[in-house]
PDB file of C-alpha atoms in Angstrom:
ATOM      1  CA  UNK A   1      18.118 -11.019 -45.609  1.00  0.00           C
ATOM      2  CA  UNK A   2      14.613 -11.819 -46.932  1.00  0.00           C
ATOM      3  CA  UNK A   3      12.552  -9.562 -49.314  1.00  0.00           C
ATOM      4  CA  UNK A   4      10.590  -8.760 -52.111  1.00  0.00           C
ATOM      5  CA  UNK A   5      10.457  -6.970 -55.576  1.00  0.00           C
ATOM      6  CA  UNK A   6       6.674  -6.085 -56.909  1.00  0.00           C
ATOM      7  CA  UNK A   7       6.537  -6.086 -60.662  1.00  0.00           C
ATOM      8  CA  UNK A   8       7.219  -2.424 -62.097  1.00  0.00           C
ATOM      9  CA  UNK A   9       4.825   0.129 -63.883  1.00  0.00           C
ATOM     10  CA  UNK A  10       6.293  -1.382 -67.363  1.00  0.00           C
ATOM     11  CA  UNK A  11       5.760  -5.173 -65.966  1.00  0.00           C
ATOM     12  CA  UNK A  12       2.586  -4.423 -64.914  1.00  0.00           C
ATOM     13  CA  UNK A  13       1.551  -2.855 -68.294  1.00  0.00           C
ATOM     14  CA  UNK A  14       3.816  -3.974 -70.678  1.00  0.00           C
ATOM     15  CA  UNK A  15       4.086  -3.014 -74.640  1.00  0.00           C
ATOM     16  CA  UNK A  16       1.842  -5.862 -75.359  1.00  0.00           C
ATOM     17  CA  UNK A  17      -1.217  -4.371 -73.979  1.00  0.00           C
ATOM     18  CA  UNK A  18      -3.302  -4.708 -71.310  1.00  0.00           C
ATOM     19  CA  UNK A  19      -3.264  -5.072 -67.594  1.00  0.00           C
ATOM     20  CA  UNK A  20      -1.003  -8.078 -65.536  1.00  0.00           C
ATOM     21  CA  UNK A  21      -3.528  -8.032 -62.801  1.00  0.00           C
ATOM     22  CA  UNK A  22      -2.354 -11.764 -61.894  1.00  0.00           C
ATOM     23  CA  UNK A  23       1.650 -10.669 -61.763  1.00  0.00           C
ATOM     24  CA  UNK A  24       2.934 -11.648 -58.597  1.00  0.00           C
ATOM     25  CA  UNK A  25       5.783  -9.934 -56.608  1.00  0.00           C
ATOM     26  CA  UNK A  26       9.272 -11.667 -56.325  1.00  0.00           C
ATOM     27  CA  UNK A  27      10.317 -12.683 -52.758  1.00  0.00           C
ATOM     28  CA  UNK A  28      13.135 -14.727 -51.626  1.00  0.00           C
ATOM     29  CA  UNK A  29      15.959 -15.382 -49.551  1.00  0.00           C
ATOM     30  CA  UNK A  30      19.500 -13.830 -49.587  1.00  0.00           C
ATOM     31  CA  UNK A  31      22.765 -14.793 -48.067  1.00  0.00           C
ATOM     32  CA  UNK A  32      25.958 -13.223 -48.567  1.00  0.00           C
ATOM     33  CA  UNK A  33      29.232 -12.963 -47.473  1.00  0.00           C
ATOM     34  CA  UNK A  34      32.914 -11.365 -48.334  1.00  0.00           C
ATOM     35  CA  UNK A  35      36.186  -9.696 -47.292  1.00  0.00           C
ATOM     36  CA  UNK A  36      37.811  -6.194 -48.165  1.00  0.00           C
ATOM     37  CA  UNK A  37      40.560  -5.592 -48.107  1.00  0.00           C
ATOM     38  CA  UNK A  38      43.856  -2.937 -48.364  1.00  0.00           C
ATOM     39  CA  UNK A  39      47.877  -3.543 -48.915  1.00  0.00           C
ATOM     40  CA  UNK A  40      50.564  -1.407 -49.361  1.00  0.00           C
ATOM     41  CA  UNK A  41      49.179   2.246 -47.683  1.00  0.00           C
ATOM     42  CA  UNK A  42      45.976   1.231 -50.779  1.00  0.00           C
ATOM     43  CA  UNK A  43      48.266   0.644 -53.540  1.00  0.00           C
ATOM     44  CA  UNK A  44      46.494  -2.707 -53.468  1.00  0.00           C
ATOM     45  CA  UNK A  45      42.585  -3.226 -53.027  1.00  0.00           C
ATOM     46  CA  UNK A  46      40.497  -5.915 -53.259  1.00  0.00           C
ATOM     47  CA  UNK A  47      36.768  -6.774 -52.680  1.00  0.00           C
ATOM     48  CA  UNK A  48      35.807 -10.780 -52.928  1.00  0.00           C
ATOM     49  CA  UNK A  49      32.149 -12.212 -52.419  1.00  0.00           C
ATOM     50  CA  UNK A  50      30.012 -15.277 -52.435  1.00  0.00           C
ATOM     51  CA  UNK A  51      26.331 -15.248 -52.365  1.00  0.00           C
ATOM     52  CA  UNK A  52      23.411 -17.325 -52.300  1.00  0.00           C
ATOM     53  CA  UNK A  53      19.833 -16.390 -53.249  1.00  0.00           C
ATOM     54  CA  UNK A  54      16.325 -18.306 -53.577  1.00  0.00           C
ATOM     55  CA  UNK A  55      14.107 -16.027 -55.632  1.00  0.00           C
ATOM     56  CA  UNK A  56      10.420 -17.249 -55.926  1.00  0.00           C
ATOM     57  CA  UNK A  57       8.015 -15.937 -58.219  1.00  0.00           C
ATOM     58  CA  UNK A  58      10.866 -14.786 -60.757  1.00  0.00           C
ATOM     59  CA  UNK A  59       9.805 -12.419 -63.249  1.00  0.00           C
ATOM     60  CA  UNK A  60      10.565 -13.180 -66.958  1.00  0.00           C
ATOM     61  CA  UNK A  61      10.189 -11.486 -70.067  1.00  0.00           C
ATOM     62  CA  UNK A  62       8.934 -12.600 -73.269  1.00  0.00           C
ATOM     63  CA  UNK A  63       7.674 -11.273 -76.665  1.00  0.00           C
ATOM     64  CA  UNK A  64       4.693 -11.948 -79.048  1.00  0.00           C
ATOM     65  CA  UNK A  65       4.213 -12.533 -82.698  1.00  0.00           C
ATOM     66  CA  UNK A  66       4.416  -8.518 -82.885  1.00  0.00           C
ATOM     67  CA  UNK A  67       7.660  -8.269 -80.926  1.00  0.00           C
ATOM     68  CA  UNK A  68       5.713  -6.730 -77.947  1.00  0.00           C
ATOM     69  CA  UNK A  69       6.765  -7.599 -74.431  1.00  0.00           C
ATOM     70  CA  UNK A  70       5.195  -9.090 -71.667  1.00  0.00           C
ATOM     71  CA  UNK A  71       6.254 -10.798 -67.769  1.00  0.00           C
ATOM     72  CA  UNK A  72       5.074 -14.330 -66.603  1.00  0.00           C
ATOM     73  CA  UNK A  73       6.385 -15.166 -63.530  1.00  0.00           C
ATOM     74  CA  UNK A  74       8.494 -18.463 -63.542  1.00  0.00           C
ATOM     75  CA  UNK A  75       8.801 -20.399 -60.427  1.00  0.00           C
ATOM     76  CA  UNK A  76      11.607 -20.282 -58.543  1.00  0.00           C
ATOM     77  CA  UNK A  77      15.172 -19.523 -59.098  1.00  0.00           C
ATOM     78  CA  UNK A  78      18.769 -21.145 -57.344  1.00  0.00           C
ATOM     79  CA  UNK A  79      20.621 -18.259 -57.846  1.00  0.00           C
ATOM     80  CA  UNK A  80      24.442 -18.537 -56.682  1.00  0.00           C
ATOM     81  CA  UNK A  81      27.292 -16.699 -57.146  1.00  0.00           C
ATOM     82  CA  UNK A  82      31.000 -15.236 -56.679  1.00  0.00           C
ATOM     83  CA  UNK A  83      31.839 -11.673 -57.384  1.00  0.00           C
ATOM     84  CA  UNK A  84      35.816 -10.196 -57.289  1.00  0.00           C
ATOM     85  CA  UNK A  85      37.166  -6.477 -57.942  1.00  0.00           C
ATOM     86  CA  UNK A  86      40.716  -5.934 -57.228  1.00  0.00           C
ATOM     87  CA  UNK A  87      42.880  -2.921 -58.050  1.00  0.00           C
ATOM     88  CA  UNK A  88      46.150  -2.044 -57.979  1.00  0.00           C
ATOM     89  CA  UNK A  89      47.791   1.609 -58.432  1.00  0.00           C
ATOM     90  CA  UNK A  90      51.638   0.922 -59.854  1.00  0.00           C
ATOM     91  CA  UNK A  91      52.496   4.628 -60.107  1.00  0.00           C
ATOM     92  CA  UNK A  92      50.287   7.544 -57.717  1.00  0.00           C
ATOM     93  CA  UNK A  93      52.231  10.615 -57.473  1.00  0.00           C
ATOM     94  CA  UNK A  94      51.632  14.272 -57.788  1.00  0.00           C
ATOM     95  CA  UNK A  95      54.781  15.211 -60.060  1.00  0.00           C
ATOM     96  CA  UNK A  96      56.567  13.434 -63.454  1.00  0.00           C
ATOM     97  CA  UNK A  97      55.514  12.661 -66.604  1.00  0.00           C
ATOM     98  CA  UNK A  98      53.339   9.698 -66.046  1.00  0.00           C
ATOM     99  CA  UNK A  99      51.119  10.507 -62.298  1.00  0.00           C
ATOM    100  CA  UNK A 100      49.725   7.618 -62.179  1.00  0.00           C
ATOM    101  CA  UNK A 101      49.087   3.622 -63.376  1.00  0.00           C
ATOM    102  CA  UNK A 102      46.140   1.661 -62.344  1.00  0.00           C
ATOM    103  CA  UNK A 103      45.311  -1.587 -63.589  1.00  0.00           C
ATOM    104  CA  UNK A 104      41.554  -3.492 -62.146  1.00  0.00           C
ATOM    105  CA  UNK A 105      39.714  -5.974 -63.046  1.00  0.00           C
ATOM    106  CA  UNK A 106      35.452  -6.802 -61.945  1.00  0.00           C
ATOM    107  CA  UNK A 107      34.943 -10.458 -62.571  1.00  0.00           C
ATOM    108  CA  UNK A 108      31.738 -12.782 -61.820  1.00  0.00           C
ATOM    109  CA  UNK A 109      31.023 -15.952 -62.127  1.00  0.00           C
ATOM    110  CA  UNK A 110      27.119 -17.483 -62.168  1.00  0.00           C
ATOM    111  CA  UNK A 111      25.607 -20.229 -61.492  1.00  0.00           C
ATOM    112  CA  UNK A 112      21.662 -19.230 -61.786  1.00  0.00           C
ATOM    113  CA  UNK A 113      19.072 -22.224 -62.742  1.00  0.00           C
ATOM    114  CA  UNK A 114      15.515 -22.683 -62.420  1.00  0.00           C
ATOM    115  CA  UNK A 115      14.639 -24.898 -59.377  1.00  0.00           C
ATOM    116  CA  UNK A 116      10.729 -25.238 -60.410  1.00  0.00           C
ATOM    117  CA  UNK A 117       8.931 -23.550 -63.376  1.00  0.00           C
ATOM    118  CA  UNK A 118       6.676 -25.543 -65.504  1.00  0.00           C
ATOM    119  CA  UNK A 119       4.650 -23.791 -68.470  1.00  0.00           C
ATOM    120  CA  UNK A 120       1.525 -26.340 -69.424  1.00  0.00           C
ATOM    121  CA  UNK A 121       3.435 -29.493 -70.084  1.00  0.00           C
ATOM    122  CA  UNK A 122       6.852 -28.167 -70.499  1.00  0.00           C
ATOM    123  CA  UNK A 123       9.092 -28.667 -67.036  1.00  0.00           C
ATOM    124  CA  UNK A 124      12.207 -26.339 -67.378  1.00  0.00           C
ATOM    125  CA  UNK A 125      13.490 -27.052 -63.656  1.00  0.00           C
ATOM    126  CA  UNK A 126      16.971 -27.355 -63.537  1.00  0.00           C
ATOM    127  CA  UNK A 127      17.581 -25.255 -66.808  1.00  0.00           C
ATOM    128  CA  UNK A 128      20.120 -22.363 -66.590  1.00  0.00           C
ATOM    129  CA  UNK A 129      18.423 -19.135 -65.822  1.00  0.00           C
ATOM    130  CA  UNK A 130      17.251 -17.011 -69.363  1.00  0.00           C
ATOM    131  CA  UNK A 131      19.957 -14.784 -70.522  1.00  0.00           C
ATOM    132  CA  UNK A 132      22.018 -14.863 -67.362  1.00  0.00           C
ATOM    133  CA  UNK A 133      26.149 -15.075 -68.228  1.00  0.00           C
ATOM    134  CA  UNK A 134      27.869 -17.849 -66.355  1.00  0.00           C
ATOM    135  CA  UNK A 135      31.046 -15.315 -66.326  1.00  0.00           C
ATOM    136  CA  UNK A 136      31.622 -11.962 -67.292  1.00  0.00           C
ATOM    137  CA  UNK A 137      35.303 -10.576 -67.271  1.00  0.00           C
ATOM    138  CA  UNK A 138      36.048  -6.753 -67.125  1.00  0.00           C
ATOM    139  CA  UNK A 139      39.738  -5.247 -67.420  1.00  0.00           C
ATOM    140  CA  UNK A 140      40.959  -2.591 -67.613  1.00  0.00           C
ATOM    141  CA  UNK A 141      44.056  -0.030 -67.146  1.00  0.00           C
ATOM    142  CA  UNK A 142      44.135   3.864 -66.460  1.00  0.00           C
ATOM    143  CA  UNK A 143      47.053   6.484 -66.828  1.00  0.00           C
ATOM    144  CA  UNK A 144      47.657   9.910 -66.423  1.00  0.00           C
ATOM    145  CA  UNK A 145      49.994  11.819 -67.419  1.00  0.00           C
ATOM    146  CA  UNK A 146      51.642  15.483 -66.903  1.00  0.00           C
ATOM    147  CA  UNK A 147      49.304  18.506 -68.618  1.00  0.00           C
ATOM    148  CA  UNK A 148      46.137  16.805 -67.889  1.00  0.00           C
ATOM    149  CA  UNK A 149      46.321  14.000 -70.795  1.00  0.00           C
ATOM    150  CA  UNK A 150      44.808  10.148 -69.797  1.00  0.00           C
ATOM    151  CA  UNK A 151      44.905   7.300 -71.331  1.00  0.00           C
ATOM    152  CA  UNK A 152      42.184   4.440 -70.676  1.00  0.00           C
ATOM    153  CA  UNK A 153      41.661   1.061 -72.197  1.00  0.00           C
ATOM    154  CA  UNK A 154      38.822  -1.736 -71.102  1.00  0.00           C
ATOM    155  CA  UNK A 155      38.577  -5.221 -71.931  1.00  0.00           C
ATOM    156  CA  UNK A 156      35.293  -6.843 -71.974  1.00  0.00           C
ATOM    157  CA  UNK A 157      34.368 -10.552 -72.057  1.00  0.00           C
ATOM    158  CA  UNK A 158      30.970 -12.079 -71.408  1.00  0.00           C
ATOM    159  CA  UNK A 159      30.652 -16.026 -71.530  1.00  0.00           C
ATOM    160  CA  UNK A 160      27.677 -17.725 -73.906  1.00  0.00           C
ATOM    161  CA  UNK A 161      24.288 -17.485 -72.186  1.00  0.00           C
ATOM    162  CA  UNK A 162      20.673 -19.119 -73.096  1.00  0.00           C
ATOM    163  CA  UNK A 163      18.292 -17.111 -74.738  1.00  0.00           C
ATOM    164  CA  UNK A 164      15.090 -19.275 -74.252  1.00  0.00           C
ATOM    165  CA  UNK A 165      13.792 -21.203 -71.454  1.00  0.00           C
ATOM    166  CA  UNK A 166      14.091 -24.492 -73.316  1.00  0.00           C
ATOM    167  CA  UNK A 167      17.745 -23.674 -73.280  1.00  0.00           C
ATOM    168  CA  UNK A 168      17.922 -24.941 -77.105  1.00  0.00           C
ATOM    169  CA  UNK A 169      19.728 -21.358 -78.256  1.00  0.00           C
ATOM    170  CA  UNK A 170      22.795 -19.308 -76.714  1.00  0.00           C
ATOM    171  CA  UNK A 171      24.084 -16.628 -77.470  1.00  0.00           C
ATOM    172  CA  UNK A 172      28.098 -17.392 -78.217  1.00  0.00           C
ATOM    173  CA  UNK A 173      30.620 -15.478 -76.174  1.00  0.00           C
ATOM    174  CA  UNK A 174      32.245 -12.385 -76.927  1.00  0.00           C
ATOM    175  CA  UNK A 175      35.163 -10.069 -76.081  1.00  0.00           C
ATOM    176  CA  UNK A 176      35.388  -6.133 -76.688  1.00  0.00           C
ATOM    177  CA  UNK A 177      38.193  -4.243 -76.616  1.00  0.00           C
ATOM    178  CA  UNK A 178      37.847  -0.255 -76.135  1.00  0.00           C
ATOM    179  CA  UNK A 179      40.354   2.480 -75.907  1.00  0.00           C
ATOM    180  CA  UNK A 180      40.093   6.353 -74.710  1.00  0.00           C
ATOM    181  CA  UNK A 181      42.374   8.987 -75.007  1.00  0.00           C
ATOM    182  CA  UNK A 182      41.741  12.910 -73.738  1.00  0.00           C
ATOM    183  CA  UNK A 183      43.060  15.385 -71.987  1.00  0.00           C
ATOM    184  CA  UNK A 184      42.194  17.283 -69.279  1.00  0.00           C
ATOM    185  CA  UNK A 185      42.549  21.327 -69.299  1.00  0.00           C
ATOM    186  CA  UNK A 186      41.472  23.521 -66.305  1.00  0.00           C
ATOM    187  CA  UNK A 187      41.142  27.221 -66.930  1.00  0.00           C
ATOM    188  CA  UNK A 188      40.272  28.335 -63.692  1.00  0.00           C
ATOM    189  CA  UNK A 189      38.308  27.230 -60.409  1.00  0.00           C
ATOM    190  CA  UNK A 190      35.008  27.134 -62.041  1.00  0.00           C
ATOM    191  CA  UNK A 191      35.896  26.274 -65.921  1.00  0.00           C
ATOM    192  CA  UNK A 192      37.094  22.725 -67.258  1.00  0.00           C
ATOM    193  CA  UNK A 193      37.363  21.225 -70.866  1.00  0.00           C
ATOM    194  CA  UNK A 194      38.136  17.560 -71.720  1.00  0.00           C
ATOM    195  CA  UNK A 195      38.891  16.606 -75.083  1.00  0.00           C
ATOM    196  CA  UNK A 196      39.009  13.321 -76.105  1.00  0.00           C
ATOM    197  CA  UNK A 197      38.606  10.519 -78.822  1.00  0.00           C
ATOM    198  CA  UNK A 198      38.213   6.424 -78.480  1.00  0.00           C
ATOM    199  CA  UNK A 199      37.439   3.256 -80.072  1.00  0.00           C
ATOM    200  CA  UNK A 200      34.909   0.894 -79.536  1.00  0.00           C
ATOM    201  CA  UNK A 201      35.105  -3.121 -80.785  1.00  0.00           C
ATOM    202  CA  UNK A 202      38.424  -2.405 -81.757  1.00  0.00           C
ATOM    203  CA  UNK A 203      39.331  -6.095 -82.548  1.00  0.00           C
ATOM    204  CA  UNK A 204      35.946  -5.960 -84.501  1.00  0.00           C
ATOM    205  CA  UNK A 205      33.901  -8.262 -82.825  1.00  0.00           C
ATOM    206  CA  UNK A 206      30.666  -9.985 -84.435  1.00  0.00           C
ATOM    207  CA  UNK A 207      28.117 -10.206 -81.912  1.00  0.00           C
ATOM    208  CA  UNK A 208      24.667  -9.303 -80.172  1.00  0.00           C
ATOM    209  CA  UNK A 209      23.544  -6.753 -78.276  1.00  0.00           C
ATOM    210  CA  UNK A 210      20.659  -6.622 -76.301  1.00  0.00           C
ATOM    211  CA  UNK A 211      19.425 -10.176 -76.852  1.00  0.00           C
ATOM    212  CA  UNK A 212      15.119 -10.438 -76.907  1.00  0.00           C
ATOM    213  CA  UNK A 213      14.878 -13.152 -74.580  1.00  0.00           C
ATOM    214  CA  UNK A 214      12.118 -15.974 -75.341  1.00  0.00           C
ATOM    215  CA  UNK A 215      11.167 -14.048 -78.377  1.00  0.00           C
ATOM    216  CA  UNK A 216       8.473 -15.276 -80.540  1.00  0.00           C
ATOM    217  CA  UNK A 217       9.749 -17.018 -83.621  1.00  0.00           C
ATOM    218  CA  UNK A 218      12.970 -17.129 -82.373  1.00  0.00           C
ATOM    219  CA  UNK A 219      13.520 -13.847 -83.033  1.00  0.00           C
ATOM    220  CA  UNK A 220      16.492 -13.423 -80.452  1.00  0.00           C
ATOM    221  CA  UNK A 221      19.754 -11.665 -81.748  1.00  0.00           C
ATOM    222  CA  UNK A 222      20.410  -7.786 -82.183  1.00  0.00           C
ATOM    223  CA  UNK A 223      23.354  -6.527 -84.297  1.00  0.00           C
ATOM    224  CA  UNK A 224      25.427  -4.300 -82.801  1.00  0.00           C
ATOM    225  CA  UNK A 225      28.262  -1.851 -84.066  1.00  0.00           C
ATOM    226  CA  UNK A 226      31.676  -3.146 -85.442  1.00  0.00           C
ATOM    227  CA  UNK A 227      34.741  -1.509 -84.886  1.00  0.00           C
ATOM    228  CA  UNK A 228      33.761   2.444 -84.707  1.00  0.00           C
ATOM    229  CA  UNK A 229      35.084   5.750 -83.260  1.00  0.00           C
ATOM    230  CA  UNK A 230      33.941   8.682 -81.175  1.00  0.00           C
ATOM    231  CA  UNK A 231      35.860  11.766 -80.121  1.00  0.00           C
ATOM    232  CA  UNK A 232      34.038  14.941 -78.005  1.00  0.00           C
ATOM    233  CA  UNK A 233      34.937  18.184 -76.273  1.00  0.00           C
ATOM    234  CA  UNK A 234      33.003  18.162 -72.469  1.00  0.00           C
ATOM    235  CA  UNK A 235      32.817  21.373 -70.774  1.00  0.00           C
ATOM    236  CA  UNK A 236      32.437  22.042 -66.518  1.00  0.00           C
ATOM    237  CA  UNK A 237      31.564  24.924 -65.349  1.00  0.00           C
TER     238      UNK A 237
END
């Protein structure tokens, strides 16, 4: 497939001020390929597949002295990639105590560079793309059990990435562990509850969240929350 992206509304105008009026649209080429499929009646499902794109005119962000944001566009972009889900449901049943086991994982690997963006004398071609993950790992397994009660616990892990074009600073790796437990009651057609409570960074995790990339004065990294809790009563009706 070939197409194109024009910058957005917040591109366009970013937080910085003023108009982009010389923002160009993204375009570029896209090939992709990939299998489904089923075993065991569904028990067993996986998804598997391998792309390969050429983005020109990529749009980047960057930040001022003020921590305002504003888009360049930076050259091209050699953007390839494999992407896997797979499933599998150990127990699916209507009775017993436990009605059902699922265990999945979503996994990607990267491997994104520039392949030609030069700002005034500095050539970055060949660098890994800005704040692109080489691999990202999500895990995870569900149950339910009898009288509407679930169980749910995710494992996260997301591989260093660069936070700067120069590709001088990365952000180091982290892994996130969260937990959910609830259960389910149904008073009639039209009235559910769920009550639940979780965890988030249970193994209490130091690391960033929502890294400013290219950020003036190398003002990159974002705390996030250690290890916390939630809990919450959601009502359907």
């Amino acid at each position: 497939s070939k197409g194109y992206s024009p910058p957005s509304l917040a591109e366009v105008r970013p937080s910085a001020g003023g108009i982009s009026s010389d923002l160009q649209a993204e375009y570029g080429w896209s090939y992709e390929g990939g299998i489904k499929y089923s075993l065991l009646r569904s028990r067993v499902n996986f998804d598997i597949s391998l792309f390969s794109f050429d983005l020109k005119n990529a749009i980047v962000r960057r930040t001022n002295a003020a921590g305002a944001e504003y888009f360049v566009n930076a050259g091209g972009t050699d953007q390839k990639g494999l992407e896997l889900f797979a499933e599998a449901y150990l127990i699916n049943r209507a009775d017993g105590w436990l009605r059902q086991s699922r265990i999945w994982t979503s996994t990607t690997f990267f491997n994104f560079h520039f392949a030609e963006y030069k700002v005034n004398n500095a050539d970055y071609s060949g660098n890994e793309l800005t704040g692109v993950p080489s691999k990202t790992i999500l895990a995870g397994a569900d149950f339910i059990f009898a009288k509407g009660i679930y169980w749910n616990t995710t494992f996260n892990y997301t591989s260093s990435l660069p936070l700067n074009d120069m590709n001088d600073m990365y952000a180091d790796d982290y892994r996130l562990w969260q937990s959910r437990v609830g259960i389910r009651l149904k008073w009639s057609e039209h009235f559910n509850m769920d009550i639940f409570a979780g965890i988030d960074n249970a193994a209490d995790e130091l690391y960033s969240l929502g890294n400013d990339i290219n950020a003036f004065g190398r003002r990159y990294f974002n705390p996030a929350a250690d290890r916390n809790y939630y809990g919450g009563i959601r009502v359907i009706f």
